[in-house]
Structures are given as structure tokens and as C-alpha cells.
Coordinates of C-alpha atoms in Angstrom, one line a residue:
M1438 CA 81.5 130.4 -83.3
V1439 CA 83.5 127.4 -81.8
V1440 CA 82.6 125.2 -84.7
T1441 CA 83.5 127.9 -87.1
A1442 CA 86.6 128.5 -85.3
L1443 CA 87.8 124.9 -85.4
L1444 CA 87.0 124.6 -89.1
S1445 CA 89.0 127.8 -89.8
L1446 CA 91.9 126.3 -88.0
L1447 CA 91.6 123.0 -90.0
A1448 CA 91.1 125.0 -93.2
G1449 CA 94.3 126.7 -92.7
V1450 CA 96.1 123.4 -92.1
L1451 CA 94.5 121.8 -95.3
T1452 CA 95.6 124.7 -97.3
V1453 CA 99.2 123.7 -96.7
L1454 CA 98.5 120.1 -97.2
A1455 CA 97.0 120.6 -100.6
P1456 CA 98.3 117.9 -102.8
C1457 CA 99.5 120.6 -105.6
V1458 CA 101.4 122.4 -102.7
L1459 CA 102.8 119.7 -100.5
P1460 CA 105.5 118.4 -103.1
F1461 CA 107.0 122.0 -103.3
L1462 CA 107.5 122.5 -99.7
P1463 CA 110.8 120.9 -99.1
V1464 CA 112.3 122.9 -101.8
I1465 CA 110.6 126.1 -100.8
V1466 CA 111.8 125.9 -97.3
G1467 CA 115.2 124.9 -97.8
G1468 CA 116.3 125.3 -94.2
S1469 CA 114.5 122.1 -93.3
L1470 CA 116.9 119.9 -95.4
G1471 CA 120.0 120.9 -93.5
H1472 CA 121.0 124.1 -95.8
G1473 CA 120.1 127.8 -95.7
S1474 CA 119.3 130.2 -93.0
R1475 CA 117.6 129.1 -90.0
R1476 CA 115.4 131.9 -90.3
R1477 CA 114.1 131.0 -93.6
P1478 CA 111.0 129.1 -92.4
Y1479 CA 109.9 131.7 -90.2
L1480 CA 110.5 134.6 -92.7
I1481 CA 108.5 132.4 -95.4
A1482 CA 105.6 131.9 -93.0
G1483 CA 105.5 135.4 -91.6
S1484 CA 105.5 137.0 -95.1
L1485 CA 102.9 134.5 -96.3
V1486 CA 100.4 135.3 -93.3
A1487 CA 101.0 138.9 -93.9
S1488 CA 100.1 138.6 -97.6
L1489 CA 97.1 136.6 -97.0
L1490 CA 96.0 139.1 -94.1
L1491 CA 96.5 142.1 -96.3
F1492 CA 94.7 140.6 -99.2
T1493 CA 91.6 139.5 -97.2
L1494 CA 91.3 142.6 -95.2
L1495 CA 91.4 144.7 -98.4
L1496 CA 88.7 142.5 -99.7
K1497 CA 86.9 143.0 -96.3
V1498 CA 87.1 146.7 -96.6
S1499 CA 85.9 146.9 -100.2
T1500 CA 82.9 145.0 -99.4
A1501 CA 82.0 147.1 -96.5
F1502 CA 80.9 149.7 -99.0
L1503 CA 78.5 147.4 -100.6
H1504 CA 75.1 147.6 -99.0
I1505 CA 74.2 144.0 -99.4
D1506 CA 71.3 142.5 -97.4
P1507 CA 72.7 140.4 -94.6
R1508 CA 70.5 137.5 -95.6
A1509 CA 72.1 137.6 -98.8
W1510 CA 75.5 137.4 -97.3
A1511 CA 74.4 134.3 -95.2
I1512 CA 73.0 132.5 -98.4
G1513 CA 76.1 133.3 -100.4
S1514 CA 78.6 132.3 -97.8
G1515 CA 76.7 129.2 -97.0
T1516 CA 76.3 128.3 -100.6
L1517 CA 80.4 128.8 -100.9
V1518 CA 81.1 126.5 -98.0
V1519 CA 78.8 123.9 -99.3
L1520 CA 80.7 123.9 -102.8
L1521 CA 83.8 123.8 -100.9
G1522 CA 82.8 120.6 -99.2
L1523 CA 81.6 119.0 -102.5
V1524 CA 85.0 120.0 -104.2
M1525 CA 86.7 118.2 -101.3
L1526 CA 84.6 115.2 -101.8
F1527 CA 85.3 115.2 -105.6
P1528 CA 88.9 116.5 -105.8
G1529 CA 89.1 115.8 -109.6
V1530 CA 86.6 118.6 -110.2
W1531 CA 88.9 121.2 -108.6
A1532 CA 92.0 119.9 -110.5
R1533 CA 90.1 120.3 -113.9
V1534 CA 88.9 123.8 -113.0
S1535 CA 92.3 124.8 -111.9
T1536 CA 94.1 123.6 -115.1
A1537 CA 91.2 125.1 -117.2
L1538 CA 91.3 128.5 -115.7
K1539 CA 95.3 128.3 -115.6
L1540 CA 95.3 128.9 -111.7
D1541 CA 98.4 126.8 -111.6
N1542 CA 100.5 129.5 -113.4
A1543 CA 100.7 131.0 -109.8
H1544 CA 103.6 128.9 -109.2
Q1545 CA 105.7 131.0 -111.5
L1546 CA 105.8 133.5 -108.9
L1547 CA 107.6 131.0 -106.7
D1548 CA 110.2 130.4 -109.4
K1549 CA 110.8 134.3 -109.6
A1550 CA 111.0 134.5 -105.7
R1551 CA 113.4 131.6 -105.3
G1552 CA 115.7 133.2 -107.9
Q1553 CA 116.7 136.3 -105.6
R1554 CA 120.3 136.4 -104.7
S1555 CA 119.5 138.0 -101.2
E1556 CA 118.4 135.0 -99.2
T1557 CA 116.4 137.3 -96.7
L1558 CA 114.6 139.0 -99.7
G1559 CA 114.1 135.7 -101.5
A1560 CA 112.6 134.2 -98.3
V1561 CA 110.2 137.1 -97.9
L1562 CA 109.2 137.2 -101.6
T1563 CA 108.6 133.5 -101.3
G1564 CA 106.2 133.7 -98.6
A1565 CA 104.4 136.5 -100.3
A1566 CA 104.3 134.4 -103.5
L1567 CA 103.0 131.4 -101.6
G1568 CA 99.7 133.5 -101.0
P1569 CA 98.3 133.3 -104.6
V1570 CA 99.6 129.7 -104.9
F1571 CA 97.7 128.5 -101.9
S1572 CA 94.4 130.5 -102.7
S1573 CA 94.4 129.3 -106.3
C1574 CA 95.7 125.7 -105.9
S1575 CA 93.8 125.0 -102.7
P1576 CA 90.1 125.4 -102.6
T1577 CA 90.1 125.9 -98.7
Y1578 CA 90.7 129.6 -99.0
A1579 CA 87.0 129.7 -99.9
W1580 CA 86.4 129.1 -96.3
V1581 CA 88.1 132.4 -95.3
I1582 CA 86.1 134.3 -97.9
A1583 CA 82.8 132.6 -96.7
T1584 CA 83.4 133.3 -93.0
V1585 CA 85.2 136.6 -92.9
L1586 CA 83.3 138.7 -95.4
P1587 CA 79.8 138.5 -94.0
A1588 CA 81.0 138.8 -90.4
S1589 CA 81.4 141.7 -88.1
P1590 CA 85.2 143.1 -88.3
T1591 CA 85.9 141.7 -84.9
V1592 CA 84.5 138.3 -85.6
G1593 CA 86.0 138.2 -89.2
L1594 CA 89.4 139.1 -87.7
F1595 CA 89.2 136.3 -85.3
Y1596 CA 88.2 133.7 -87.8
L1597 CA 91.2 135.0 -90.2
G1598 CA 93.5 134.8 -87.3
V1599 CA 92.6 131.2 -86.5
Y1600 CA 92.9 130.2 -90.2
C1601 CA 96.4 132.0 -90.4
V1602 CA 97.4 130.0 -87.2
G1603 CA 96.7 126.8 -88.7
M1604 CA 98.3 127.6 -91.9
A1605 CA 101.2 129.0 -90.4
G1606 CA 101.7 126.2 -88.0
A1607 CA 101.3 123.6 -90.5
L1608 CA 104.0 125.3 -92.7
L1609 CA 106.4 125.8 -90.0
A1610 CA 106.0 122.1 -88.9
I1611 CA 106.7 120.8 -92.3
S1612 CA 109.5 123.3 -92.8
L1613 CA 111.3 122.2 -89.7
A1614 CA 110.6 118.6 -89.7
G1615 CA 111.2 118.1 -93.4
R1616 CA 110.3 115.2 -95.7
T1617 CA 110.0 112.8 -92.7
L1618 CA 106.8 114.8 -91.6
I1619 CA 105.4 115.0 -95.0
N1620 CA 105.5 111.2 -95.4
R1621 CA 103.7 110.7 -92.1
L1622 CA 101.0 113.2 -93.0
G1623 CA 100.0 111.1 -96.2
W1624 CA 96.6 110.2 -94.4
A1625 CA 95.7 113.9 -94.0
A1626 CA 97.0 115.0 -97.3
N1627 CA 95.2 112.4 -99.3
P1628 CA 92.4 114.2 -101.2
R1629 CA 90.5 110.8 -101.3
G1630 CA 91.4 109.8 -97.9
W1631 CA 88.7 109.4 -94.9
F1632 CA 90.2 112.5 -93.1
Q1633 CA 89.5 115.0 -95.8
R1634 CA 86.2 113.3 -96.6
V1635 CA 85.1 113.9 -92.8
I1636 CA 86.1 117.4 -93.2
A1637 CA 84.3 117.9 -96.3
G1638 CA 81.1 116.6 -94.6
L1639 CA 81.6 119.1 -91.9
F1640 CA 81.8 121.9 -94.4
I1641 CA 78.7 120.7 -96.1
V1642 CA 76.6 120.6 -93.0
V1643 CA 77.8 124.0 -91.7
G1644 CA 77.2 125.6 -95.0
V1645 CA 73.7 124.3 -95.2
L1646 CA 73.0 125.7 -91.5
V1647 CA 74.5 129.0 -92.4
A1648 CA 72.7 129.3 -95.6
T1649 CA 69.2 128.5 -94.2
G1650 CA 69.9 130.5 -91.0
L1651 CA 69.6 127.3 -88.9
D1652 CA 73.3 128.1 -87.4
K1653 CA 71.7 130.5 -85.2
D1654 CA 69.0 128.3 -83.9
F1655 CA 71.6 125.8 -83.2
Q1656 CA 73.8 128.1 -81.3
A1657 CA 70.7 129.1 -79.2
W1658 CA 70.0 125.5 -78.6
A1659 CA 73.6 124.7 -77.6
V1660 CA 73.9 127.7 -75.3
D1661 CA 70.6 126.4 -73.6
R1662 CA 71.8 122.7 -73.2
F1663 CA 75.6 123.3 -73.0
P1664 CA 76.4 126.1 -70.7
S1665 CA 80.2 125.2 -70.9
L1666 CA 80.0 126.0 -74.7
A1667 CA 78.9 129.5 -73.8
A1668 CA 81.5 129.8 -71.1
F1669 CA 84.1 128.7 -73.5
E1670 CA 83.1 131.6 -76.0
E1671 CA 82.8 134.3 -73.5
G1672 CA 86.2 133.2 -72.3
L1673 CA 87.6 134.6 -75.5
I1674 CA 86.5 138.0 -74.4
P1675 CA 87.0 139.6 -70.9
S1676 CA 83.8 138.9 -69.0
A1677 CA 82.4 140.1 -65.9
E1678 CA 80.4 137.0 -65.0
V1679 CA 83.0 134.3 -64.8
A1680 CA 83.2 132.0 -61.8
M1681 CA 85.9 133.3 -59.4
P1682 CA 88.6 130.4 -58.7
A1683 CA 89.2 130.1 -55.0
T1684 CA 93.0 129.7 -55.4
D1685 CA 93.2 133.1 -57.1
R1686 CA 91.8 135.1 -54.2
G1687 CA 92.7 135.9 -50.7
E1688 CA 96.1 136.6 -48.9
I1689 CA 99.2 136.0 -50.9
P1690 CA 101.6 133.8 -48.8
N1691 CA 104.8 135.0 -51.0
P1692 CA 104.3 138.4 -51.7
T1693 CA 105.8 139.5 -55.1
A1694 CA 106.3 142.9 -56.6
A1695 CA 103.2 144.5 -58.2
P1696 CA 103.4 145.3 -61.9
E1697 CA 103.6 148.9 -62.8
L1698 CA 100.9 150.8 -64.2
T1699 CA 101.4 150.8 -67.9
G1700 CA 99.8 151.9 -71.3
I1701 CA 97.5 154.4 -69.5
S1702 CA 95.9 156.7 -72.1
A1703 CA 94.6 159.3 -69.7
W1704 CA 94.0 160.0 -66.0
I1705 CA 91.0 161.3 -64.2
N1706 CA 91.2 163.0 -60.6
S1707 CA 95.1 162.9 -60.8
D1708 CA 98.2 163.8 -62.8
P1709 CA 99.9 160.5 -64.2
L1710 CA 101.2 158.4 -61.3
T1711 CA 103.2 155.3 -61.0
L1712 CA 103.3 152.8 -58.2
A1713 CA 106.9 153.7 -57.6
E1714 CA 105.8 157.3 -56.9
L1715 CA 103.3 155.7 -54.4
R1716 CA 105.9 153.5 -52.7
G1717 CA 105.4 154.0 -48.9
K1718 CA 101.6 154.0 -49.1
V1719 CA 99.0 151.0 -49.1
V1720 CA 97.5 151.0 -52.6
L1721 CA 94.4 149.3 -53.8
V1722 CA 94.4 148.5 -57.6
D1723 CA 90.8 148.2 -58.6
F1724 CA 90.0 147.0 -62.2
W1725 CA 86.7 148.1 -63.2
T1726 CA 84.5 149.4 -66.2
Y1727 CA 81.5 151.8 -65.4
S1728 CA 78.7 149.9 -67.1
C1729 CA 79.4 146.8 -65.2
V1730 CA 76.8 146.1 -62.6
N1731 CA 79.2 144.1 -60.4
C1732 CA 81.5 147.1 -60.3
V1733 CA 78.6 149.5 -59.7
R1734 CA 77.6 147.4 -56.6
T1735 CA 81.2 147.5 -55.3
Q1736 CA 81.6 151.1 -55.7
P1737 CA 80.2 152.4 -52.4
Y1738 CA 82.5 150.4 -50.5
L1739 CA 85.6 151.7 -52.4
N1740 CA 84.4 155.1 -51.7
A1741 CA 84.0 154.6 -48.0
W1742 CA 87.3 153.1 -47.6
Y1743 CA 89.0 156.0 -49.5
D1744 CA 87.2 158.5 -47.2
R1745 CA 88.2 156.6 -44.1
Y1746 CA 91.8 155.7 -44.8
H1747 CA 93.2 158.2 -47.3
D1748 CA 94.6 160.3 -44.6
A1749 CA 96.3 157.4 -43.0
G1750 CA 98.4 156.5 -45.9
F1751 CA 95.9 154.5 -48.2
E1752 CA 95.4 155.3 -52.0
I1753 CA 93.1 153.6 -54.4
V1754 CA 93.9 153.5 -58.2
G1755 CA 90.9 152.7 -60.4
V1756 CA 92.1 151.1 -63.5
H1757 CA 89.4 151.5 -66.0
A1758 CA 89.4 148.8 -68.6
P1759 CA 86.6 149.1 -71.1
E1760 CA 84.1 146.2 -71.8
F1761 CA 82.3 148.2 -74.7
A1762 CA 83.7 150.7 -77.2
F1763 CA 81.8 153.8 -75.7
E1764 CA 83.7 153.1 -72.5
K1765 CA 86.9 154.2 -74.2
V1766 CA 85.8 157.8 -74.5
K1767 CA 87.2 159.8 -71.7
E1768 CA 84.3 162.2 -71.4
N1769 CA 81.9 159.2 -70.7
V1770 CA 84.2 157.9 -68.1
E1771 CA 84.5 161.5 -66.4
R1772 CA 80.9 161.6 -66.3
A1773 CA 80.5 158.1 -64.5
V1774 CA 83.3 159.1 -62.1
V1775 CA 81.3 162.1 -61.0
D1776 CA 78.0 160.2 -61.0
A1777 CA 79.5 157.5 -58.8
G1778 CA 81.1 160.1 -56.5
I1779 CA 84.6 158.8 -57.1
R1780 CA 87.3 161.1 -55.7
Y1781 CA 90.3 158.9 -56.1
P1782 CA 92.7 158.6 -59.2
V1783 CA 91.2 156.7 -62.1
A1784 CA 93.5 155.5 -65.0
L1785 CA 92.1 154.8 -68.5
D1786 CA 93.7 151.5 -69.5
N1787 CA 91.8 151.5 -73.0
D1788 CA 94.4 149.1 -74.6
F1789 CA 94.3 146.6 -71.7
A1790 CA 98.1 147.0 -71.2
T1791 CA 97.9 147.1 -67.3
W1792 CA 95.3 144.5 -67.3
R1793 CA 97.7 142.2 -69.3
A1794 CA 100.5 143.2 -66.9
Y1795 CA 98.4 142.0 -64.0
D1796 CA 97.2 138.9 -66.1
N1797 CA 93.9 140.0 -64.9
R1798 CA 90.5 138.4 -66.2
Y1799 CA 87.7 139.9 -64.3
W1800 CA 85.6 143.0 -63.4
P1801 CA 86.0 143.9 -60.6
A1802 CA 89.3 142.7 -59.4
K1803 CA 91.3 144.1 -56.4
Y1804 CA 95.0 143.9 -55.8
L1805 CA 96.1 145.3 -52.4
I1806 CA 99.6 146.3 -52.4
D1807 CA 101.8 147.2 -49.3
Q1808 CA 104.0 149.9 -48.4
E1809 CA 107.1 148.1 -50.2
G1810 CA 105.0 147.8 -53.4
R1811 CA 104.2 144.0 -53.0
I1812 CA 100.9 142.4 -53.7
R1813 CA 99.6 141.1 -50.4
W1814 CA 95.9 140.4 -51.1
V1815 CA 93.7 139.8 -54.2
H1816 CA 89.9 139.5 -54.7
F1817 CA 87.9 139.0 -57.9
G1818 CA 84.1 139.8 -58.1
E1819 CA 81.8 141.2 -55.5
G1820 CA 81.8 140.4 -51.6
D1821 CA 84.1 139.8 -48.9
Y1822 CA 84.0 143.5 -48.0
E1823 CA 84.8 143.0 -44.3
E1824 CA 88.0 140.9 -45.1
A1825 CA 89.0 143.5 -47.7
E1826 CA 88.7 146.3 -45.3
Q1827 CA 90.5 144.3 -42.6
Q1828 CA 93.3 143.6 -44.8
I1829 CA 93.6 147.4 -45.4
R1830 CA 93.6 148.2 -41.6
D1831 CA 96.3 145.5 -40.9
L1832 CA 98.6 146.8 -43.4
L1833 CA 97.9 150.4 -42.2
G1834 CA 98.2 149.4 -38.6
E1835 CA 94.7 151.0 -38.0
S1836 CA 92.8 150.4 -34.8
G1837 CA 90.0 153.2 -35.0
D1838 CA 86.4 153.2 -36.3
K1839 CA 85.7 151.3 -39.4
A1840 CA 84.4 152.9 -42.7
T1841 CA 81.0 153.9 -42.9
V1842 CA 79.2 152.6 -46.3
S1843 CA 76.3 154.3 -47.9
D1844 CA 72.8 152.7 -47.4
E1845 CA 72.2 152.8 -51.1
V1846 CA 74.2 149.8 -51.8
M1847 CA 72.6 147.6 -54.8
Q1848 CA 72.0 143.9 -53.9
H1849 CA 72.7 140.8 -55.8
T1850 CA 69.4 138.6 -55.9
P1851 CA 69.7 134.9 -55.6
G1852 CA 68.5 133.1 -58.8
Q1853 CA 68.4 136.4 -60.9
S1854 CA 68.8 136.2 -64.5
P1855 CA 72.4 136.0 -66.0
E1856 CA 74.1 139.0 -67.4
T1857 CA 72.9 139.0 -71.1
Y1858 CA 74.7 140.3 -74.0
L1859 CA 72.8 141.4 -77.1
G1860 CA 75.4 141.8 -79.7
T1861 CA 76.1 138.8 -82.2
L1862 CA 79.5 138.1 -80.5
R1863 CA 78.2 137.1 -77.2
A1864 CA 74.3 137.1 -77.6
A1865 CA 72.6 134.4 -75.6
G1866 CA 68.9 133.5 -74.8
N1867 CA 67.8 135.1 -78.0
D1868 CA 64.5 133.4 -79.2
V1869 CA 65.0 135.1 -82.5
T1870 CA 67.7 134.4 -85.1
L1871 CA 70.0 137.5 -84.7
V1872 CA 71.0 138.8 -88.1
E1873 CA 74.2 140.8 -88.5
G1874 CA 73.5 144.2 -90.0
N1875 CA 70.1 145.6 -90.7
H1876 CA 66.9 143.2 -90.4
D1877 CA 63.1 143.5 -89.8
Y1878 CA 62.1 140.9 -87.1
G1879 CA 58.3 141.4 -87.5
V1880 CA 56.4 141.3 -84.5
A1881 CA 58.0 140.7 -81.1
G1882 CA 56.8 137.3 -79.6
D1883 CA 56.7 136.2 -76.1
P1884 CA 60.0 134.8 -74.7
S1885 CA 60.0 131.2 -74.3
A1886 CA 61.6 131.2 -70.7
S1887 CA 63.1 133.4 -67.9
G1888 CA 66.5 134.7 -69.3
H1889 CA 65.1 134.8 -72.9
W1890 CA 64.4 137.6 -75.2
T1891 CA 62.8 138.3 -78.6
L1892 CA 62.9 141.2 -81.1
G1893 CA 60.3 143.1 -83.1
G1894 CA 60.5 145.8 -85.8
S1895 CA 63.7 147.1 -87.4
W1896 CA 67.0 146.5 -85.9
Q1897 CA 70.8 146.6 -86.9
A1898 CA 73.0 144.2 -85.0
D1899 CA 76.9 144.0 -84.5
G1900 CA 79.3 142.3 -82.6
E1901 CA 78.6 144.3 -79.3
S1902 CA 75.0 145.8 -79.6
I1903 CA 71.7 146.1 -81.3
T1904 CA 70.3 149.5 -82.5
A1905 CA 66.8 150.5 -83.3
T1906 CA 66.7 151.7 -87.0
R1907 CA 63.1 152.8 -86.7
D1908 CA 60.9 154.1 -84.0
G1909 CA 58.7 151.5 -82.5
A1910 CA 61.4 148.6 -82.4
Q1911 CA 60.6 146.4 -79.6
L1912 CA 62.6 144.0 -77.2
R1913 CA 60.8 141.7 -74.8
Y1914 CA 62.6 140.0 -72.0
R1915 CA 61.5 137.7 -69.5
F1916 CA 63.7 138.1 -66.3
S1917 CA 64.0 136.6 -62.8
G1918 CA 64.9 138.8 -59.9
R1919 CA 63.8 142.2 -58.7
E1920 CA 65.6 144.9 -60.8
M1921 CA 66.5 145.0 -64.4
Y1922 CA 69.1 147.2 -65.9
L1923 CA 70.1 147.8 -69.5
V1924 CA 73.4 149.4 -71.0
M1925 CA 72.2 151.9 -73.6
D1926 CA 73.4 154.8 -75.7
G1927 CA 71.8 156.9 -78.5
P1928 CA 70.7 160.4 -79.5
A1929 CA 70.2 162.7 -76.5
G1930 CA 66.5 163.1 -75.6
S1931 CA 65.4 159.8 -77.4
R1932 CA 63.1 157.5 -75.3
V1933 CA 62.6 153.9 -74.3
K1934 CA 59.1 152.9 -73.2
V1935 CA 59.0 150.5 -70.4
E1936 CA 56.0 148.2 -69.8
V1937 CA 55.9 145.6 -67.2
E1938 CA 53.8 142.6 -67.4
G1939 CA 50.3 143.1 -65.5
G1940 CA 50.4 146.8 -65.8
V1941 CA 53.0 147.0 -63.0
T1942 CA 54.7 150.4 -62.6
P1943 CA 58.4 150.0 -63.8
G1944 CA 59.9 151.8 -60.7
G1945 CA 63.3 152.0 -62.2
E1946 CA 65.4 154.9 -61.2
H1947 CA 65.9 156.2 -64.6
V1948 CA 62.2 155.8 -65.8
Q1949 CA 60.0 158.8 -65.4
G1950 CA 56.4 157.4 -65.9
D1951 CA 56.9 154.7 -68.2
H1952 CA 59.7 156.2 -70.3
A1953 CA 63.6 156.2 -69.8
V1954 CA 65.2 159.2 -71.6
I1955 CA 68.6 158.7 -73.1
D1956 CA 71.3 161.2 -71.9
G1957 CA 74.6 159.3 -72.4
A1958 CA 76.2 155.9 -72.8
R1959 CA 75.7 154.0 -69.5
M1960 CA 73.8 151.6 -67.5
Y1961 CA 70.0 152.7 -67.2
R1962 CA 68.0 151.2 -64.2
L1963 CA 64.7 150.3 -65.8
V1964 CA 62.6 148.0 -63.3
S1965 CA 62.5 147.8 -59.7
L1966 CA 59.8 145.6 -58.5
P1967 CA 58.4 145.5 -54.9
E1968 CA 59.4 141.7 -54.6
V1969 CA 61.6 139.3 -56.5
T1970 CA 60.0 137.6 -59.4
G1971 CA 60.6 134.1 -60.8
G1972 CA 59.7 135.3 -64.4
T1973 CA 58.3 138.6 -65.4
T1974 CA 58.1 139.8 -69.0
V1975 CA 59.2 143.4 -69.7
T1976 CA 58.5 145.1 -73.1
L1977 CA 60.9 147.9 -74.3
T1978 CA 59.8 150.1 -77.2
F1979 CA 62.8 152.2 -78.6
D1980 CA 63.0 155.5 -80.6
E1981 CA 65.2 155.2 -83.5
G1982 CA 69.0 155.4 -83.0
V1983 CA 68.9 153.9 -79.5
R1984 CA 71.5 151.3 -78.9
A1985 CA 71.4 148.4 -76.4
N1986 CA 74.3 146.4 -75.2
A1987 CA 73.6 144.1 -72.3
F1988 CA 71.1 143.3 -69.6
T1989 CA 72.1 143.0 -66.0
F1990 CA 69.8 142.3 -63.0
G1991 CA 69.5 142.5 -59.3

């Protein structure tokens, strides 16, 4: 994903630096030469990005209705990228193709756009006209077609956005700096120069990897040997398993006003609230999501604090920010609230508006606010419960008995397997090449190491989950720890058979005999062993329609 994103950025830049486009830019962007509106470069860049986004998204939507085997997509897109690299190595070939197909006629659109009397309208039309000029004159738009069409909507939009950033950034830089920058970029714009040949070589290598399916093997190898690479990719999406920086936790020496709750789509256990209404109370804003095991392990402490200190002027607002799509459904969250015994107000932050207002990055995250509405203490992740309660007591001026926490607190096990996502967007530890869409994986093999998993039978994969498309689909995971949990959903009454290596009884709370029965979208507790294991293989056999998102452990 990282390599593809970087190449998408370079492809966007190279689109602007195409030899047949570059000479026109000083004329197109007028404002960079000292005349015309200062808004002109921004209007052109914005309308160009909008036209390319619209065209590519329409193309993506139209192909979504074509039931093409995912492997065919991979071979086709890989071949297209290889051809792109070859064209960049031999630029004369594209020039002859462009002339023979009369693709250079797209420049006529620019002449019409520049002829508009309204400067604003002319700038907008110029940007829109640049779309077909760039896509026909520069072969690097083929990179967008090859990466966006086969990908899931989320990943495809990400690559398209990175491409547009590179393209718009290069266009604006040239627009604002003018001919001086153009002259200095000769080494990058030269189609026979070393820079474009290096990029061409990268395109060819990536294309071969994609077409042969070796790109997935390379990703698995890189994740195993370069943990920082996986951390970077997961950093693109909110993650519950990020290391907590010491400087971002603890007491705040210079308290600042807490951001207001904003963009809340619904409330549970309460009418809509604002922090302004709660002024005069000590408020704990807790960011959570109901399938996150870290949040589940924290929940008994939150309930205990609420029961003990609510009458003394303490309030908790649970801001529910969903990690998976099914966690946006109010009914699912309502059920989770009941199951967890939560009685305090819960706000559904489905669009992450309040999350962004707090510049938050973690599940769970706690922000303790004093009676004047100032943030006095923060904490990310699990643990430090005694310190948290003491901070609450200090702000309330409490000196009586402390809260009583339930004995049913789930525990973190040292050395346990890491949280493991199963969707293509963040999959890790997979010993099989995970294919977007429907695919038959044959017979499930044995995982190669602890923290690794394999698939067998028919599955459909998307960005955040895998779904069994036939009865009997299998997943084998070798885990370290004592307990195994899996976030799942599916048709009510469908089942997942749980088999532990050596015939050991699964023991999970949600397993009756050797089956777990699906009754909603949530985290299921599948395995609970008598003692910690350093590596035990669990085989899960799924009914058709059951969807799995992520494993967590204890």
C-alpha cells in the first residue's frame, strides 16, 4: 500500500510534467506571469481535480456492475502498469500512438476555454478541459485506471486522492513560480532522463508483482520484517493498538477549554447534551467503540466510577467513534450499551467530528474536564485506573470510599498475539494471498507461526472484512495468550465451529459445545484456555454469510 501510494503521488506529478503539457502551462495559468486574477491558478487546479475525480469515480461505479473475477482485475491492472513503464522507457512510442489516434486534438478544448470572456468561468473551464488533455497526452493517467478500478472503494479513493494531490501540487507550484520553476524541472520532465527511467522501472516491477499476485506475498514479508511499515499503514486509519506517547497522557499543567461535542448523530441514555450544559460538573469524555477489546476491558471501571461518583457531581459522556461500518448502526450500539451495563450518556460520533475536535487518535481515550470546562487530565489506552480515579476524586473533593469494580474484568496477557485485521486494507499475518472479491482458497493449511492465519474454502474479501460465501469455509489462526476473540456478524442463527488444537475444549463465553451462534455484529469470545499458550492453532469453520473483521486476544 505504501509503495502504491508513493507511485500514485509521483504519477500525479509526472502527469503535469508531460512534455506535451509542460510548454502550455505558463499560458494556461496566466496569473503566474504577473497578470490575471490571483485566484486563477487555484480555480484551474480545483476544477481539474474535480473533473478527474468525477470521471474516475463514474468509471469505478460503472465497472462495479461487471462481475469480473478479481484475479482478472489483478492481471489486467498489472499488465497496464507494465505497459505504462515500457511507454515511459520508450517515449517515442506514445508520441506516435497519440498522433495516430489524434489524442492531441484534446488541446482544442483549451482554446475554447481560454476564449471565455468571464475570467472565473474561463479558469474553471480551463481546469475542466485540462482533464482530457492530461489523460490523453500523458500516459501516467493509466496508473489511476490500474490502481483505482480493481481496488475496494476506500482504497481506490485513497489512491485517487494521492494522485490528485501530486497533480494539483505540481500544477500549482508551476502556476505560482512560472517559467523559472519550469526551467529548473528539466531533469524531471525529460522523458529520456534518468528520473523518468527510474520511475518507469518501478512501474514495471510493481506491475509484474500485481499481475503475478506476488505483491501480496511481498506485503506479508514486509509486515513481518519491517513492523514500522505496518505501523505507518495502520496510522492512515484510526487504530486501537498504537503505542501511547508518554507526553500525551497525564495531568495537564496548563489546562485549556475542552472542545464542545459536535456532529453527534444520535444519543443513547440521554437527550442531546453539550459541555456548556454540564458546566459545574466534573466530566469524563471517553472515546470508545463497542467491538474494541481495549474498550471492553476498560468498561467495568467506567461503570464503577459512574455509580460511585455520579451523585457527587460526576458525569461520563461516552463518545462512540466506530471502527467498523456496522458500529455506525444505532441499534447495534444500543444493544452493546445494554450488554455492557452502561447507564451514562453515549453520543454517536459516526462522522468523527468530535474525535477531530479533540485531535484524538486512540480507542479508548479519556479526557477529564473540571467544573470550569477545562481539560485537566488525559489518558490513552488501558491501565492507570487508580490514577484516573484519584484525579476524579481530587476534582470532586471526595474523601469517602472508592469505587467497587466488578471481578469480571478481562485481563491483558503479556506476550499475547497482536490485534489482527482480516480485511484487505489492514490485513497482517496472512499466510495466504488475500484476494479482493470472491476467491476459492482451496484447503486451509497450517499457519507458519504464532500471529499468522490461513484460509480455506470460498471467501469474499473487502477492505475491512472477509465473508464466507459457502458453508464450510475455514480460517486457521495460531495464537499466543489465553483467550481469543473475533469480531463477527452474519445471518441470525448461523454458526461458527470452534476447534482447538489437541481436542481442547474452546471454553469461550459465546461457544456452546463447539459452536458459536451469530446473533448480531459484535465481538465474540471464542477460546478461553486454562493457561497461557505460546502458540495454539484454532480452526474456525463458518456457515455461509458470516463476516469476520478482526481478532483480538487476552
